[in-house]
CSV table of C-alpha atoms and ligand atoms in Angstrom, one decimal:
chain,number,residue,atom,x,y,z
A,1,UNK,CA,119.6,62.7,99.1
A,2,UNK,CA,118.1,60.6,101.9
A,3,UNK,CA,120.0,57.6,103.2
A,4,UNK,CA,118.2,54.9,105.2
A,5,UNK,CA,120.7,53.5,107.8
A,6,UNK,CA,119.7,50.2,109.2
A,7,UNK,CA,121.4,47.2,110.8
A,8,UNK,CA,121.1,44.2,113.2
A,9,UNK,CA,118.4,42.7,111.0
A,10,UNK,CA,119.1,39.2,112.4
A,11,UNK,CA,117.2,37.3,109.8
A,12,UNK,CA,113.9,38.9,110.8
A,13,UNK,CA,112.3,39.2,107.4
A,14,UNK,CA,109.1,40.7,108.6
A,15,UNK,CA,110.9,43.6,110.3
A,16,UNK,CA,113.2,44.1,107.4
A,17,UNK,CA,110.4,44.4,104.9
A,18,UNK,CA,108.5,46.9,107.1
A,19,UNK,CA,111.6,49.1,107.4
A,20,UNK,CA,112.4,49.0,103.7
A,21,UNK,CA,108.7,49.9,102.9
A,22,UNK,CA,108.8,52.8,105.4
A,23,UNK,CA,112.1,54.1,104.1
A,24,UNK,CA,110.9,54.0,100.5
A,25,UNK,CA,107.3,55.1,100.8
A,26,UNK,CA,107.2,57.4,103.8
A,27,UNK,CA,110.7,58.8,104.0
A,28,UNK,CA,111.6,58.9,100.3
A,29,UNK,CA,115.0,57.3,100.9
A,30,UNK,CA,117.0,56.7,97.7
A,31,UNK,CA,120.0,55.1,99.1
A,32,UNK,CA,120.6,52.5,101.8
A,33,UNK,CA,123.4,51.8,104.3
A,34,UNK,CA,123.4,48.4,106.1
A,35,UNK,CA,125.4,48.2,109.4
A,36,UNK,CA,125.7,44.4,109.4
A,37,UNK,CA,124.4,41.4,111.3
A,38,UNK,CA,122.0,40.5,108.4
A,39,UNK,CA,121.8,37.0,109.9
A,40,UNK,CA,121.7,35.2,113.3
A,41,UNK,CA,118.9,34.6,115.8
A,42,UNK,CA,116.0,34.9,113.3
A,43,UNK,CA,114.3,32.4,111.0
A,44,UNK,CA,114.9,33.9,107.5
A,45,UNK,CA,118.6,34.3,106.9
A,46,UNK,CA,118.5,33.4,103.2
A,47,UNK,CA,115.7,35.8,102.4
A,48,UNK,CA,117.2,38.7,104.4
A,49,UNK,CA,120.6,38.2,102.6
A,50,UNK,CA,118.8,38.4,99.2
A,51,UNK,CA,116.7,41.4,100.2
A,52,UNK,CA,119.8,43.4,101.3
A,53,UNK,CA,121.8,42.3,98.3
A,54,UNK,CA,119.1,43.4,95.9
A,55,UNK,CA,119.3,47.0,97.4
A,56,UNK,CA,122.9,47.3,96.0
A,57,UNK,CA,123.6,49.3,99.2
A,58,UNK,CA,126.6,50.4,101.2
A,59,UNK,CA,127.3,47.6,103.7
A,60,UNK,CA,129.6,46.6,106.5
A,61,UNK,CA,130.0,43.2,108.1
A,62,UNK,CA,128.7,42.2,111.5
A,63,UNK,CA,130.0,39.6,113.9
A,64,UNK,CA,127.1,37.2,113.2
A,65,UNK,CA,127.8,37.6,109.4
A,66,UNK,CA,131.4,36.8,109.9
A,67,UNK,CA,130.8,33.8,112.1
A,68,UNK,CA,128.2,32.5,109.6
A,69,UNK,CA,130.7,32.9,106.7
A,70,UNK,CA,133.8,31.3,108.2
A,71,UNK,CA,134.2,28.1,110.2
A,72,UNK,CA,135.7,29.5,113.3
A,73,UNK,CA,134.9,28.5,116.9
A,74,UNK,CA,131.7,29.9,118.4
A,75,UNK,CA,133.5,30.6,121.7
A,76,UNK,CA,132.5,33.8,123.3
A,77,UNK,CA,128.9,33.7,122.0
A,78,UNK,CA,126.0,33.1,124.4
A,79,UNK,CA,124.5,29.6,124.3
A,80,UNK,CA,121.4,31.1,122.7
A,81,UNK,CA,123.4,32.9,119.9
A,82,UNK,CA,125.6,29.8,119.4
A,83,UNK,CA,122.5,27.5,118.8
A,84,UNK,CA,121.1,30.0,116.3
A,85,UNK,CA,124.5,30.4,114.5
A,86,UNK,CA,124.9,26.6,114.1
A,87,UNK,CA,121.5,26.6,112.6
A,88,UNK,CA,122.1,29.6,110.4
A,89,UNK,CA,125.4,28.1,109.0
A,90,UNK,CA,123.3,25.1,107.8
A,91,UNK,CA,120.6,27.3,106.2
A,92,UNK,CA,122.7,29.6,104.0
A,93,UNK,CA,124.4,28.3,100.9
A,94,UNK,CA,128.1,28.4,99.9
A,95,UNK,CA,127.6,31.4,97.7
A,96,UNK,CA,125.8,33.4,100.4
A,97,UNK,CA,128.5,32.5,102.9
A,98,UNK,CA,131.1,33.8,100.5
A,99,UNK,CA,129.2,37.0,100.1
A,100,UNK,CA,128.9,37.5,103.9
A,101,UNK,CA,132.6,36.8,104.2
A,102,UNK,CA,133.4,39.5,101.6
A,103,UNK,CA,131.9,42.4,103.5
A,104,UNK,CA,134.3,45.1,104.7
A,105,UNK,CA,134.7,45.9,108.4
A,106,UNK,CA,134.3,49.6,107.8
A,107,UNK,CA,133.6,52.1,105.0
A,108,UNK,CA,134.0,55.8,104.4
A,109,UNK,CA,132.0,58.0,102.1
A,110,UNK,CA,131.6,61.8,101.7
A,111,UNK,CA,130.9,63.0,105.2
A,112,UNK,CA,130.1,59.7,106.8
A,113,UNK,CA,131.6,56.4,107.8
A,114,UNK,CA,130.2,53.1,109.1
A,115,UNK,CA,131.2,50.2,111.2
A,116,UNK,CA,129.2,47.4,112.9
A,117,UNK,CA,130.7,47.7,116.5
A,118,UNK,CA,133.4,50.3,117.0
A,119,UNK,CA,136.0,52.2,115.0
A,120,UNK,CA,138.5,51.1,117.7
A,121,UNK,CA,139.4,47.5,116.9
A,122,UNK,CA,136.4,46.7,114.7
A,123,UNK,CA,137.5,43.1,114.3
A,124,UNK,CA,137.2,42.5,118.0
A,125,UNK,CA,133.6,43.6,118.1
A,126,UNK,CA,133.6,45.7,121.3
A,127,UNK,CA,130.2,47.0,122.6
A,128,UNK,CA,129.9,50.7,123.0
A,129,UNK,CA,127.9,51.0,126.3
A,130,UNK,CA,129.9,53.5,128.3
A,131,UNK,CA,131.4,56.9,127.7
A,132,UNK,CA,135.1,55.7,127.5
A,133,UNK,CA,134.3,53.1,124.8
A,134,UNK,CA,132.5,55.6,122.6
A,135,UNK,CA,135.2,58.1,123.0
A,136,UNK,CA,137.8,55.5,122.0
A,137,UNK,CA,135.8,54.8,118.8
A,138,UNK,CA,135.4,58.5,118.0
A,139,UNK,CA,139.2,59.0,118.2
A,140,UNK,CA,139.5,56.9,115.1
A,141,UNK,CA,136.8,58.8,113.3
A,142,UNK,CA,137.8,60.4,109.9
A,143,UNK,CA,134.3,61.8,108.9
A,144,UNK,CA,131.9,64.0,110.9
A,145,UNK,CA,129.3,61.2,111.3
A,146,UNK,CA,129.9,57.6,112.2
A,147,UNK,CA,127.0,55.2,112.1
A,148,UNK,CA,127.2,51.9,114.0
A,149,UNK,CA,125.0,49.2,115.6
A,150,UNK,CA,125.9,46.0,117.6
A,151,UNK,CA,124.3,46.9,120.9
A,152,UNK,CA,120.8,47.0,119.4
A,153,UNK,CA,120.1,50.2,121.4
A,154,UNK,CA,119.4,53.5,119.6
A,155,UNK,CA,121.7,56.1,121.0
A,156,UNK,CA,123.5,59.3,119.9
A,157,UNK,CA,126.7,61.0,121.1
A,158,UNK,CA,128.8,63.9,119.9
A,159,UNK,CA,132.3,65.2,120.6
A,160,UNK,CA,133.2,68.9,120.0
A,161,UNK,CA,136.3,69.2,117.9
A,162,UNK,CA,139.1,69.4,118.4
A,163,UNK,CA,139.7,67.4,121.6
A,164,UNK,CA,136.4,67.9,123.2
A,165,UNK,CA,134.7,65.7,125.8
A,166,UNK,CA,132.1,63.3,124.6
A,167,UNK,CA,128.5,64.1,125.4
A,168,UNK,CA,125.5,61.8,125.1
A,169,UNK,CA,122.5,63.3,123.2
A,170,UNK,CA,120.0,60.9,124.8
A,171,UNK,CA,119.5,60.5,128.5
A,172,UNK,CA,118.4,57.1,129.8
A,173,UNK,CA,115.3,57.3,131.8
A,174,UNK,CA,112.7,54.7,132.8
A,175,UNK,CA,110.7,53.4,131.1
A,176,UNK,CA,113.4,53.2,128.5
A,177,UNK,CA,111.1,54.0,125.7
A,178,UNK,CA,111.2,57.7,126.9
A,179,UNK,CA,114.9,57.7,126.3
A,180,UNK,CA,114.5,57.4,122.5
A,181,UNK,CA,115.4,60.6,120.7
A,182,UNK,CA,112.3,60.5,118.6
A,183,UNK,CA,112.8,64.0,117.2
A,184,UNK,CA,115.1,64.8,114.5
A,185,UNK,CA,118.7,65.7,115.1
A,186,UNK,CA,120.3,68.7,113.4
A,187,UNK,CA,124.0,68.0,112.8
A,188,UNK,CA,126.2,70.9,113.6
A,189,UNK,CA,129.7,71.6,112.3
A,190,UNK,CA,132.6,71.3,114.7
A,191,UNK,CA,131.3,68.1,116.2
A,192,UNK,CA,132.0,64.4,115.6
A,193,UNK,CA,128.9,62.3,115.9
A,194,UNK,CA,128.6,58.7,116.8
A,195,UNK,CA,125.1,57.5,116.0
A,196,UNK,CA,123.9,54.0,116.9
A,197,UNK,CA,121.0,53.1,114.6
A,198,UNK,CA,119.4,50.5,117.0
A,199,UNK,CA,118.2,47.3,115.5
A,200,UNK,CA,115.8,46.3,112.8
A,201,UNK,CA,115.1,42.7,113.8
A,202,UNK,CA,115.8,42.5,117.6
A,203,UNK,CA,115.6,45.8,119.4
A,204,UNK,CA,116.9,45.8,123.0
A,205,UNK,CA,115.8,49.2,124.2
A,206,UNK,CA,112.3,48.3,125.4
A,207,UNK,CA,110.5,49.3,122.2
A,208,UNK,CA,109.5,46.2,120.2
A,209,UNK,CA,109.2,48.1,116.9
A,210,UNK,CA,111.9,47.8,114.2
A,211,UNK,CA,114.4,50.7,114.4
A,212,UNK,CA,116.5,52.6,111.8
A,213,UNK,CA,117.7,56.1,110.9
A,214,UNK,CA,117.2,58.4,108.0
A,215,UNK,CA,120.1,60.7,107.2
A,216,UNK,CA,119.5,63.7,104.9
A,217,UNK,CA,122.9,64.9,103.6
A,218,UNK,CA,121.5,68.2,102.3
A,219,UNK,CA,119.5,69.2,105.4
A,220,UNK,CA,122.2,67.6,107.6
A,221,UNK,CA,119.5,65.9,109.7
A,222,UNK,CA,119.1,62.5,111.2
A,223,UNK,CA,115.6,61.1,112.0
A,224,UNK,CA,115.2,58.0,114.2
A,225,UNK,CA,112.3,55.9,112.9
A,226,UNK,CA,110.4,53.1,114.6
A,227,UNK,CA,108.2,50.9,112.5
A,228,UNK,CA,105.5,48.4,113.5
A,229,UNK,CA,105.8,44.9,111.9
A,230,UNK,CA,104.2,41.5,112.2
A,231,UNK,CA,106.0,40.4,115.3
A,232,UNK,CA,103.7,37.3,115.8
A,233,UNK,CA,104.6,36.0,112.3
A,234,UNK,CA,108.3,36.5,113.0
A,235,UNK,CA,107.9,34.6,116.2
A,236,UNK,CA,105.9,31.8,114.5
A,237,UNK,CA,108.7,31.4,111.9
A,238,UNK,CA,111.3,31.1,114.7
A,239,UNK,CA,109.3,28.3,116.4
A,240,UNK,CA,108.6,26.5,113.1
A,241,UNK,CA,112.3,26.5,112.3
A,242,UNK,CA,113.0,24.8,115.6
A,243,UNK,CA,115.0,27.7,117.0
A,244,UNK,CA,115.0,28.3,120.8
A,245,UNK,CA,111.7,29.7,122.1
A,246,UNK,CA,113.5,32.5,123.9
A,247,UNK,CA,114.5,34.0,120.6
A,248,UNK,CA,110.8,34.3,119.7
A,249,UNK,CA,109.9,35.6,123.2
A,250,UNK,CA,112.4,38.4,123.3
A,251,UNK,CA,110.8,40.0,120.2
A,252,UNK,CA,107.8,41.0,122.4
A,253,UNK,CA,110.0,42.1,125.3
A,254,UNK,CA,112.2,44.4,123.2
A,255,UNK,CA,115.4,43.2,125.0
B,301,ZN,ZN1,123.5,42.2,116.3
């Protein structure tokens, strides 16, 4: 069975539709796992919520989903994110907010688990940028593979078990597009994997294309996919909605 693993959609309907079409038509995915942040930043929160709901997929909550669902302070968010979240709260209806607020922080399945930010203190939304932070997350791992998102940067790590030292499976080089592990990853036994799926709707690794992963549980492989979508239309929607221009601009910068 092939599982499409995707997250950080950020209300970018054009990117989401392109990813779902690629997963279905090219990669023959039959199941879907959403890593959260369905909303925030982009212009189509309502439509993205309904598209993801219609998949009936495995799902965890992201920090933007949570902040849209509940009336808590927006302290800690950048001014750009804050402006978009105030707008997003107005756009989604009460029923959609309740759905966002019902999503679990993490989930476990046969052989895999998923969380938006980190298995270590998932409710505090830490960013896994450095080795120590990833190692902390993997210490809480109960399955061989953990999928996560949040940084919007596609990256893989593994830890030999038991008690091994974490090793990154992708080396960062410039231009950053070279750093992407575009080939498939063969999962081996005796390792714990932490796999960041990148972002559907707002990639920040220098590649403007929508990103997601395909996990094959029989072959034990993971394929990173990048999919072209109508970036200009997504940008036009953001401007029409009256959202900050920088949110539109960053889609062509890939950061
Ligand atoms: Zn995000």
